[in-house]
Amino acid sequence: MLIRTAAVSPFFKNGYVVTCAATRQAVLIDPGDEVAELLAAMAADRATVTAILLTHAHLDHITGVTQAKSATGAPVWIHRDDLFLYYGVVEQGRMFGFDVRPQPAIDRFYEPGRQLEFGHCVVDVHHTPGHSPGGVCLAIGENDAKRRDLFVGDTLFAGSIGRTDLPGGDMDTLLASIRNVLFTFPDDAVVYSGHGPETTIGQEKRTNPFLRGAT
Ligand SMILES: [Zn+2]
Ligand SMILES: [Zn+2]
């Protein structure tokens, strides 16, 4: 599995291309303002994107969906509970002082227990509300291995947690998502966050000041 990431100003939000090494099928996660870099990485890896997966629908995670969808033709997936944010992207932009265009229609909703596949890789989608109502963790790995890499959006960061002061956010819900969903993965599971460097579940269990003593 190949993992490429890119981030640009002003949000420095991480977008990802995850590619099945054997088949070169790929998923594009959270395309934002860095979408051109992600599409270049995709081309460099000779990857074919079969799905655009959103961890949640804050504007920094979705401003590149138009370009991603027109370049790849891939369907866009989201959790239903973040639909109001997705279709409210122009208002989100206004709130932060940015002129944001509406994004294309959503194609598919994540469903409980339904695994997505690309090449020889699988995506298990776990609902992790708190930062936003429809936030998800995308647990991705090879279909014949146990290891999963976690794409957690803005739920958990290296040394921090997501903000809960935006519409639909809730601190108790966020902490419960981290403890009851993310912290059930093994300590060596790598966490790819929406902002900042990667970390691991064990590292955050031990050192994250918002979560120490959680388990
Ligand atoms: Zn966010
Ligand atoms: Zn973000």
mmCIF file of N, CA and C in Angstrom, residues 77-181:
data_model
loop_
_atom_site.group_PDB
_atom_site.id
_atom_site.type_symbol
_atom_site.label_atom_id
_atom_site.label_comp_id
_atom_site.label_asym_id
_atom_site.label_seq_id
_atom_site.Cartn_x
_atom_site.Cartn_y
_atom_site.Cartn_z
ATOM 1 N N TRP A 77 -17.884 9.864 -1.481
ATOM 2 C CA TRP A 77 -18.530 9.214 -0.337
ATOM 3 C C TRP A 77 -18.472 10.118 0.884
ATOM 4 N N ILE A 78 -19.539 10.080 1.686
ATOM 5 C CA ILE A 78 -19.584 10.886 2.907
ATOM 6 C C ILE A 78 -20.514 10.191 3.910
ATOM 7 N N HIS A 79 -20.368 10.532 5.187
ATOM 8 C CA HIS A 79 -21.371 10.106 6.165
ATOM 9 C C HIS A 79 -22.552 11.072 6.090
ATOM 10 N N ARG A 80 -23.721 10.499 6.087
ATOM 11 C CA ARG A 80 -24.946 11.272 5.906
ATOM 12 C C ARG A 80 -25.070 12.461 6.887
ATOM 13 N N ASP A 81 -24.578 12.278 8.101
ATOM 14 C CA ASP A 81 -24.747 13.316 9.123
ATOM 15 C C ASP A 81 -23.911 14.569 8.870
ATOM 16 N N ASP A 82 -23.006 14.522 7.888
ATOM 17 C CA ASP A 82 -22.238 15.722 7.531
ATOM 18 C C ASP A 82 -22.724 16.371 6.235
ATOM 19 N N LEU A 83 -23.851 15.886 5.735
ATOM 20 C CA LEU A 83 -24.370 16.417 4.475
ATOM 21 C C LEU A 83 -24.671 17.914 4.582
ATOM 22 N N PHE A 84 -25.186 18.338 5.741
ATOM 23 C CA PHE A 84 -25.527 19.764 5.901
ATOM 24 C C PHE A 84 -24.272 20.634 5.824
ATOM 25 N N LEU A 85 -23.162 20.117 6.270
ATOM 26 C CA LEU A 85 -21.903 20.870 6.169
ATOM 27 C C LEU A 85 -21.415 20.897 4.723
ATOM 28 N N TYR A 86 -21.523 19.741 4.057
ATOM 29 C CA TYR A 86 -21.054 19.650 2.670
ATOM 30 C C TYR A 86 -21.805 20.641 1.779
ATOM 31 N N TYR A 87 -23.121 20.629 1.887
ATOM 32 C CA TYR A 87 -23.898 21.523 1.040
ATOM 33 C C TYR A 87 -23.933 22.947 1.596
ATOM 34 N N GLY A 88 -23.373 23.141 2.782
ATOM 35 C CA GLY A 88 -23.238 24.479 3.358
ATOM 36 C C GLY A 88 -21.841 25.042 3.200
ATOM 37 N N VAL A 89 -21.086 24.517 2.230
ATOM 38 C CA VAL A 89 -19.671 24.893 2.127
ATOM 39 C C VAL A 89 -19.482 26.384 1.814
ATOM 40 N N VAL A 90 -20.409 26.969 1.049
ATOM 41 C CA VAL A 90 -20.282 28.391 0.724
ATOM 42 C C VAL A 90 -20.418 29.226 2.004
ATOM 43 N N GLU A 91 -21.363 28.837 2.861
ATOM 44 C CA GLU A 91 -21.548 29.533 4.146
ATOM 45 C C GLU A 91 -20.347 29.293 5.061
ATOM 46 N N GLN A 92 -19.814 28.071 5.056
ATOM 47 C CA GLN A 92 -18.605 27.802 5.843
ATOM 48 C C GLN A 92 -17.481 28.744 5.413
ATOM 49 N N GLY A 93 -17.337 28.934 4.101
ATOM 50 C CA GLY A 93 -16.302 29.816 3.583
ATOM 51 C C GLY A 93 -16.498 31.238 4.083
ATOM 52 N N ARG A 94 -17.732 31.692 4.046
ATOM 53 C CA ARG A 94 -18.058 33.052 4.495
ATOM 54 C C ARG A 94 -17.673 33.235 5.960
ATOM 55 N N MET A 95 -17.940 32.186 6.770
ATOM 56 C CA MET A 95 -17.631 32.232 8.200
ATOM 57 C C MET A 95 -16.136 32.459 8.446
ATOM 58 N N PHE A 96 -15.308 31.858 7.573
ATOM 59 C CA PHE A 96 -13.859 31.973 7.748
ATOM 60 C C PHE A 96 -13.255 33.051 6.844
ATOM 61 N N GLY A 97 -14.119 33.763 6.081
ATOM 62 C CA GLY A 97 -13.616 34.835 5.223
ATOM 63 C C GLY A 97 -13.041 34.358 3.900
ATOM 64 N N PHE A 98 -13.520 33.201 3.398
ATOM 65 C CA PHE A 98 -13.040 32.699 2.114
ATOM 66 C C PHE A 98 -14.197 32.601 1.124
ATOM 67 N N ASP A 99 -13.861 32.880 -0.152
ATOM 68 C CA ASP A 99 -14.848 32.752 -1.217
ATOM 69 C C ASP A 99 -14.760 31.327 -1.761
ATOM 70 N N VAL A 100 -15.699 30.470 -1.364
ATOM 71 C CA VAL A 100 -15.653 29.051 -1.724
ATOM 72 C C VAL A 100 -16.796 28.733 -2.680
ATOM 73 N N ARG A 101 -16.485 27.968 -3.706
ATOM 74 C CA ARG A 101 -17.499 27.538 -4.678
ATOM 75 C C ARG A 101 -18.275 26.334 -4.134
ATOM 76 N N PRO A 102 -19.538 26.178 -4.559
ATOM 77 C CA PRO A 102 -20.269 24.943 -4.216
ATOM 78 C C PRO A 102 -19.538 23.742 -4.809
ATOM 79 N N GLN A 103 -19.663 22.582 -4.176
ATOM 80 C CA GLN A 103 -18.985 21.368 -4.632
ATOM 81 C C GLN A 103 -20.005 20.427 -5.278
ATOM 82 N N PRO A 104 -19.542 19.463 -6.085
ATOM 83 C CA PRO A 104 -20.472 18.588 -6.808
ATOM 84 C C PRO A 104 -21.273 17.680 -5.878
ATOM 85 N N ALA A 105 -22.325 17.112 -6.423
ATOM 86 C CA ALA A 105 -23.233 16.280 -5.633
ATOM 87 C C ALA A 105 -22.506 15.079 -5.037
ATOM 88 N N ILE A 106 -22.952 14.693 -3.846
ATOM 89 C CA ILE A 106 -22.473 13.468 -3.206
ATOM 90 C C ILE A 106 -23.073 12.267 -3.936
ATOM 91 N N ASP A 107 -22.272 11.205 -4.088
ATOM 92 C CA ASP A 107 -22.746 10.019 -4.803
ATOM 93 C C ASP A 107 -23.189 8.890 -3.889
ATOM 94 N N ARG A 108 -22.484 8.731 -2.742
ATOM 95 C CA ARG A 108 -22.764 7.559 -1.896
ATOM 96 C C ARG A 108 -22.599 7.922 -0.429
ATOM 97 N N PHE A 109 -23.365 7.216 0.404
ATOM 98 C CA PHE A 109 -23.236 7.349 1.860
ATOM 99 C C PHE A 109 -22.591 6.093 2.439
ATOM 100 N N TYR A 110 -21.702 6.296 3.413
ATOM 101 C CA TYR A 110 -21.166 5.154 4.153
ATOM 102 C C TYR A 110 -22.317 4.460 4.861
ATOM 103 N N GLU A 111 -22.238 3.135 4.925
ATOM 104 C CA GLU A 111 -23.266 2.383 5.636
ATOM 105 C C GLU A 111 -22.612 1.514 6.686
ATOM 106 N N PRO A 112 -23.241 1.389 7.868
ATOM 107 C CA PRO A 112 -22.650 0.594 8.947
ATOM 108 C C PRO A 112 -22.357 -0.820 8.478
ATOM 109 N N GLY A 113 -21.136 -1.271 8.757
ATOM 110 C CA GLY A 113 -20.776 -2.649 8.437
ATOM 111 C C GLY A 113 -20.426 -2.902 6.990
ATOM 112 N N ARG A 114 -20.579 -1.900 6.134
ATOM 113 C CA ARG A 114 -20.261 -2.118 4.719
ATOM 114 C C ARG A 114 -18.819 -1.726 4.431
ATOM 115 N N GLN A 115 -18.041 -2.714 4.015
ATOM 116 C CA GLN A 115 -16.633 -2.504 3.722
ATOM 117 C C GLN A 115 -16.471 -2.063 2.271
ATOM 118 N N LEU A 116 -15.594 -1.085 2.050
ATOM 119 C CA LEU A 116 -15.282 -0.671 0.683
ATOM 120 C C LEU A 116 -13.989 -1.361 0.259
ATOM 121 N N GLU A 117 -13.824 -1.540 -1.046
ATOM 122 C CA GLU A 117 -12.624 -2.205 -1.544
ATOM 123 C C GLU A 117 -12.011 -1.404 -2.677
ATOM 124 N N PHE A 118 -10.693 -1.434 -2.764
ATOM 125 C CA PHE A 118 -9.991 -0.959 -3.970
ATOM 126 C C PHE A 118 -8.773 -1.853 -4.161
ATOM 127 N N GLY A 119 -8.678 -2.475 -5.347
ATOM 128 C CA GLY A 119 -7.611 -3.445 -5.563
ATOM 129 C C GLY A 119 -7.667 -4.516 -4.498
ATOM 130 N N HIS A 120 -6.506 -4.786 -3.869
ATOM 131 C CA HIS A 120 -6.447 -5.797 -2.813
ATOM 132 C C HIS A 120 -6.559 -5.163 -1.427
ATOM 133 N N CYS A 121 -7.050 -3.946 -1.381
ATOM 134 C CA CYS A 121 -7.164 -3.226 -0.101
ATOM 135 C C CYS A 121 -8.623 -3.050 0.290
ATOM 136 N N VAL A 122 -8.816 -2.888 1.599
ATOM 137 C CA VAL A 122 -10.171 -2.683 2.105
ATOM 138 C C VAL A 122 -10.205 -1.434 2.981
ATOM 139 N N VAL A 123 -11.395 -0.838 3.061
ATOM 140 C CA VAL A 123 -11.636 0.314 3.925
ATOM 141 C C VAL A 123 -12.783 -0.030 4.857
ATOM 142 N N ASP A 124 -12.497 -0.059 6.165
ATOM 143 C CA ASP A 124 -13.569 -0.181 7.146
ATOM 144 C C ASP A 124 -13.882 1.225 7.644
ATOM 145 N N VAL A 125 -15.162 1.584 7.598
ATOM 146 C CA VAL A 125 -15.552 2.945 7.951
ATOM 147 C C VAL A 125 -16.175 2.947 9.343
ATOM 148 N N HIS A 126 -15.575 3.704 10.256
ATOM 149 C CA HIS A 126 -16.073 3.769 11.634
ATOM 150 C C HIS A 126 -16.587 5.180 11.916
ATOM 151 N N HIS A 127 -17.816 5.255 12.378
ATOM 152 C CA HIS A 127 -18.404 6.570 12.693
ATOM 153 C C HIS A 127 -17.755 7.113 13.967
ATOM 154 N N THR A 128 -17.163 8.300 13.870
ATOM 155 C CA THR A 128 -16.496 8.917 15.029
ATOM 156 C C THR A 128 -16.957 10.370 15.182
ATOM 157 N N PRO A 129 -18.212 10.582 15.562
ATOM 158 C CA PRO A 129 -18.723 11.955 15.691
ATOM 159 C C PRO A 129 -18.065 12.698 16.852
ATOM 160 N N GLY A 130 -18.261 14.003 16.888
ATOM 161 C CA GLY A 130 -17.740 14.831 17.973
ATOM 162 C C GLY A 130 -17.122 16.113 17.447
ATOM 163 N N HIS A 131 -16.182 15.970 16.489
ATOM 164 C CA HIS A 131 -15.637 17.147 15.807
ATOM 165 C C HIS A 131 -16.698 17.670 14.835
ATOM 166 N N SER A 132 -17.374 16.741 14.170
ATOM 167 C CA SER A 132 -18.569 17.044 13.380
ATOM 168 C C SER A 132 -19.483 15.828 13.507
ATOM 169 N N PRO A 133 -20.781 15.980 13.228
ATOM 170 C CA PRO A 133 -21.714 14.857 13.471
ATOM 171 C C PRO A 133 -21.442 13.642 12.601
ATOM 172 N N GLY A 134 -20.937 13.861 11.384
ATOM 173 C CA GLY A 134 -20.726 12.740 10.460
ATOM 174 C C GLY A 134 -19.261 12.400 10.275
ATOM 175 N N GLY A 135 -18.435 12.701 11.245
ATOM 176 C CA GLY A 135 -17.008 12.373 11.141
ATOM 177 C C GLY A 135 -16.801 10.872 11.145
ATOM 178 N N VAL A 136 -15.844 10.391 10.328
ATOM 179 C CA VAL A 136 -15.533 8.965 10.309
ATOM 180 C C VAL A 136 -14.030 8.754 10.374
ATOM 181 N N CYS A 137 -13.666 7.547 10.812
ATOM 182 C CA CYS A 137 -12.297 7.053 10.724
ATOM 183 C C CYS A 137 -12.282 6.018 9.606
ATOM 184 N N LEU A 138 -11.374 6.184 8.647
ATOM 185 C CA LEU A 138 -11.216 5.222 7.564
ATOM 186 C C LEU A 138 -10.039 4.320 7.905
ATOM 187 N N ALA A 139 -10.332 3.056 8.220
ATOM 188 C CA ALA A 139 -9.291 2.086 8.595
ATOM 189 C C ALA A 139 -8.952 1.272 7.345
ATOM 190 N N ILE A 140 -7.742 1.478 6.812
ATOM 191 C CA ILE A 140 -7.396 0.935 5.499
ATOM 192 C C ILE A 140 -6.219 -0.025 5.611
ATOM 193 N N GLY A 141 -6.321 -1.142 4.897
ATOM 194 C CA GLY A 141 -5.223 -2.102 4.891
ATOM 195 C C GLY A 141 -5.385 -3.114 3.773
ATOM 196 N N GLU A 142 -4.390 -3.993 3.655
ATOM 197 C CA GLU A 142 -4.452 -5.074 2.667
ATOM 198 C C GLU A 142 -5.504 -6.081 3.130
ATOM 199 N N ASN A 143 -6.242 -6.665 2.172
ATOM 200 C CA ASN A 143 -7.351 -7.535 2.576
ATOM 201 C C ASN A 143 -6.899 -8.857 3.188
ATOM 202 N N ASP A 144 -5.605 -9.225 2.995
ATOM 203 C CA ASP A 144 -5.128 -10.483 3.586
ATOM 204 C C ASP A 144 -4.249 -10.233 4.816
ATOM 205 N N ALA A 145 -4.282 -9.024 5.362
ATOM 206 C CA ALA A 145 -3.475 -8.698 6.540
ATOM 207 C C ALA A 145 -4.353 -8.058 7.603
ATOM 208 N N LYS A 146 -3.875 -8.100 8.849
ATOM 209 C CA LYS A 146 -4.661 -7.529 9.944
ATOM 210 C C LYS A 146 -4.422 -6.030 10.102
ATOM 211 N N ARG A 147 -3.206 -5.587 9.715
ATOM 212 C CA ARG A 147 -2.795 -4.210 9.930
ATOM 213 C C ARG A 147 -3.746 -3.218 9.251
ATOM 214 N N ARG A 148 -4.086 -2.157 9.986
ATOM 215 C CA ARG A 148 -4.900 -1.089 9.421
ATOM 216 C C ARG A 148 -4.245 0.252 9.713
ATOM 217 N N ASP A 149 -4.183 1.112 8.701
ATOM 218 C CA ASP A 149 -3.769 2.494 8.897
ATOM 219 C C ASP A 149 -5.027 3.335 9.053
ATOM 220 N N LEU A 150 -4.971 4.281 9.986
ATOM 221 C CA LEU A 150 -6.186 5.005 10.358
ATOM 222 C C LEU A 150 -6.153 6.438 9.830
ATOM 223 N N PHE A 151 -7.118 6.768 8.997
ATOM 224 C CA PHE A 151 -7.264 8.132 8.488
ATOM 225 C C PHE A 151 -8.417 8.754 9.267
ATOM 226 N N VAL A 152 -8.060 9.607 10.218
ATOM 227 C CA VAL A 152 -9.013 9.980 11.267
ATOM 228 C C VAL A 152 -9.604 11.371 11.096
ATOM 229 N N GLY A 153 -9.252 12.059 9.993
ATOM 230 C CA GLY A 153 -9.761 13.418 9.838
ATOM 231 C C GLY A 153 -9.293 14.291 10.986
ATOM 232 N N ASP A 154 -10.184 15.121 11.524
ATOM 233 C CA ASP A 154 -9.799 16.035 12.609
ATOM 234 C C ASP A 154 -10.259 15.530 13.978
ATOM 235 N N THR A 155 -10.499 14.223 14.103
ATOM 236 C CA THR A 155 -10.901 13.682 15.399
ATOM 237 C C THR A 155 -9.736 13.680 16.381
ATOM 238 N N LEU A 156 -8.579 13.225 15.912
ATOM 239 C CA LEU A 156 -7.398 13.071 16.770
ATOM 240 C C LEU A 156 -6.169 13.576 16.027
ATOM 241 N N PHE A 157 -5.330 14.336 16.746
ATOM 242 C CA PHE A 157 -4.062 14.813 16.188
ATOM 243 C C PHE A 157 -2.918 14.328 17.062
ATOM 244 N N ALA A 158 -1.694 14.401 16.547
ATOM 245 C CA ALA A 158 -0.517 14.125 17.369
ATOM 246 C C ALA A 158 -0.487 15.150 18.498
ATOM 247 N N GLY A 159 -0.769 14.699 19.715
ATOM 248 C CA GLY A 159 -0.711 15.583 20.872
ATOM 249 C C GLY A 159 -1.923 16.465 21.080
ATOM 250 N N SER A 160 -2.967 16.279 20.289
ATOM 251 C CA SER A 160 -4.151 17.128 20.461
ATOM 252 C C SER A 160 -5.404 16.405 19.964
ATOM 253 N N ILE A 161 -6.532 17.100 20.056
ATOM 254 C CA ILE A 161 -7.798 16.553 19.562
ATOM 255 C C ILE A 161 -8.517 17.638 18.753
ATOM 256 N N GLY A 162 -9.550 17.231 18.028
ATOM 257 C CA GLY A 162 -10.265 18.172 17.178
ATOM 258 C C GLY A 162 -11.051 19.200 17.984
ATOM 259 N N ARG A 163 -11.273 20.351 17.378
ATOM 260 C CA ARG A 163 -12.101 21.379 18.031
ATOM 261 C C ARG A 163 -13.567 20.935 18.001
ATOM 262 N N THR A 164 -14.320 21.418 18.970
ATOM 263 C CA THR A 164 -15.724 20.996 19.048
ATOM 264 C C THR A 164 -16.666 22.203 19.092
ATOM 265 N N ASP A 165 -16.155 23.368 18.679
ATOM 266 C CA ASP A 165 -16.966 24.590 18.758
ATOM 267 C C ASP A 165 -17.645 24.941 17.440
ATOM 268 N N LEU A 166 -17.528 24.062 16.430
ATOM 269 C CA LEU A 166 -18.190 24.316 15.153
ATOM 270 C C LEU A 166 -19.554 23.618 15.164
ATOM 271 N N PRO A 167 -20.444 23.967 14.208
ATOM 272 C CA PRO A 167 -21.807 23.412 14.246
ATOM 273 C C PRO A 167 -21.834 21.888 14.343
ATOM 274 N N GLY A 168 -22.566 21.376 15.340
ATOM 275 C CA GLY A 168 -22.698 19.936 15.513
ATOM 276 C C GLY A 168 -21.567 19.301 16.299
ATOM 277 N N GLY A 169 -20.593 20.099 16.740
ATOM 278 C CA GLY A 169 -19.486 19.548 17.512
ATOM 279 C C GLY A 169 -19.878 19.331 18.966
ATOM 280 N N ASP A 170 -19.235 18.351 19.618
ATOM 281 C CA ASP A 170 -19.529 18.081 21.032
ATOM 282 C C ASP A 170 -18.347 17.360 21.679
ATOM 283 N N MET A 171 -17.818 17.930 22.753
ATOM 284 C CA MET A 171 -16.593 17.415 23.394
ATOM 285 C C MET A 171 -16.763 16.007 23.960
ATOM 286 N N ASP A 172 -17.864 15.762 24.708
ATOM 287 C CA ASP A 172 -18.046 14.424 25.294
ATOM 288 C C ASP A 172 -18.151 13.359 24.203
ATOM 289 N N THR A 173 -18.856 13.726 23.125
ATOM 290 C CA THR A 173 -19.011 12.796 22.005
ATOM 291 C C THR A 173 -17.670 12.515 21.355
ATOM 292 N N LEU A 174 -16.852 13.559 21.209
ATOM 293 C CA LEU A 174 -15.523 13.398 20.595
ATOM 294 C C LEU A 174 -14.644 12.477 21.431
ATOM 295 N N LEU A 175 -14.596 12.722 22.734
ATOM 296 C CA LEU A 175 -13.763 11.895 23.612
ATOM 297 C C LEU A 175 -14.239 10.446 23.592
ATOM 298 N N ALA A 176 -15.556 10.249 23.560
ATOM 299 C CA ALA A 176 -16.100 8.890 23.502
ATOM 300 C C ALA A 176 -15.713 8.208 22.196
ATOM 301 N N SER A 177 -15.728 8.941 21.081
ATOM 302 C CA SER A 177 -15.323 8.359 19.790
ATOM 303 C C SER A 177 -13.872 7.916 19.831
ATOM 304 N N ILE A 178 -13.018 8.751 20.428
ATOM 305 C CA ILE A 178 -11.593 8.413 20.490
ATOM 306 C C ILE A 178 -11.384 7.182 21.377
ATOM 307 N N ARG A 179 -12.010 7.198 22.543
ATOM 308 C CA ARG A 179 -11.795 6.087 23.490
ATOM 309 C C ARG A 179 -12.434 4.792 23.014
ATOM 310 N N ASN A 180 -13.666 4.878 22.502
ATOM 311 C CA ASN A 180 -14.427 3.661 22.196
ATOM 312 C C ASN A 180 -14.205 3.136 20.791
ATOM 313 N N VAL A 181 -13.685 3.979 19.913
ATOM 314 C CA VAL A 181 -13.448 3.528 18.535
ATOM 315 C C VAL A 181 -11.954 3.509 18.226
#
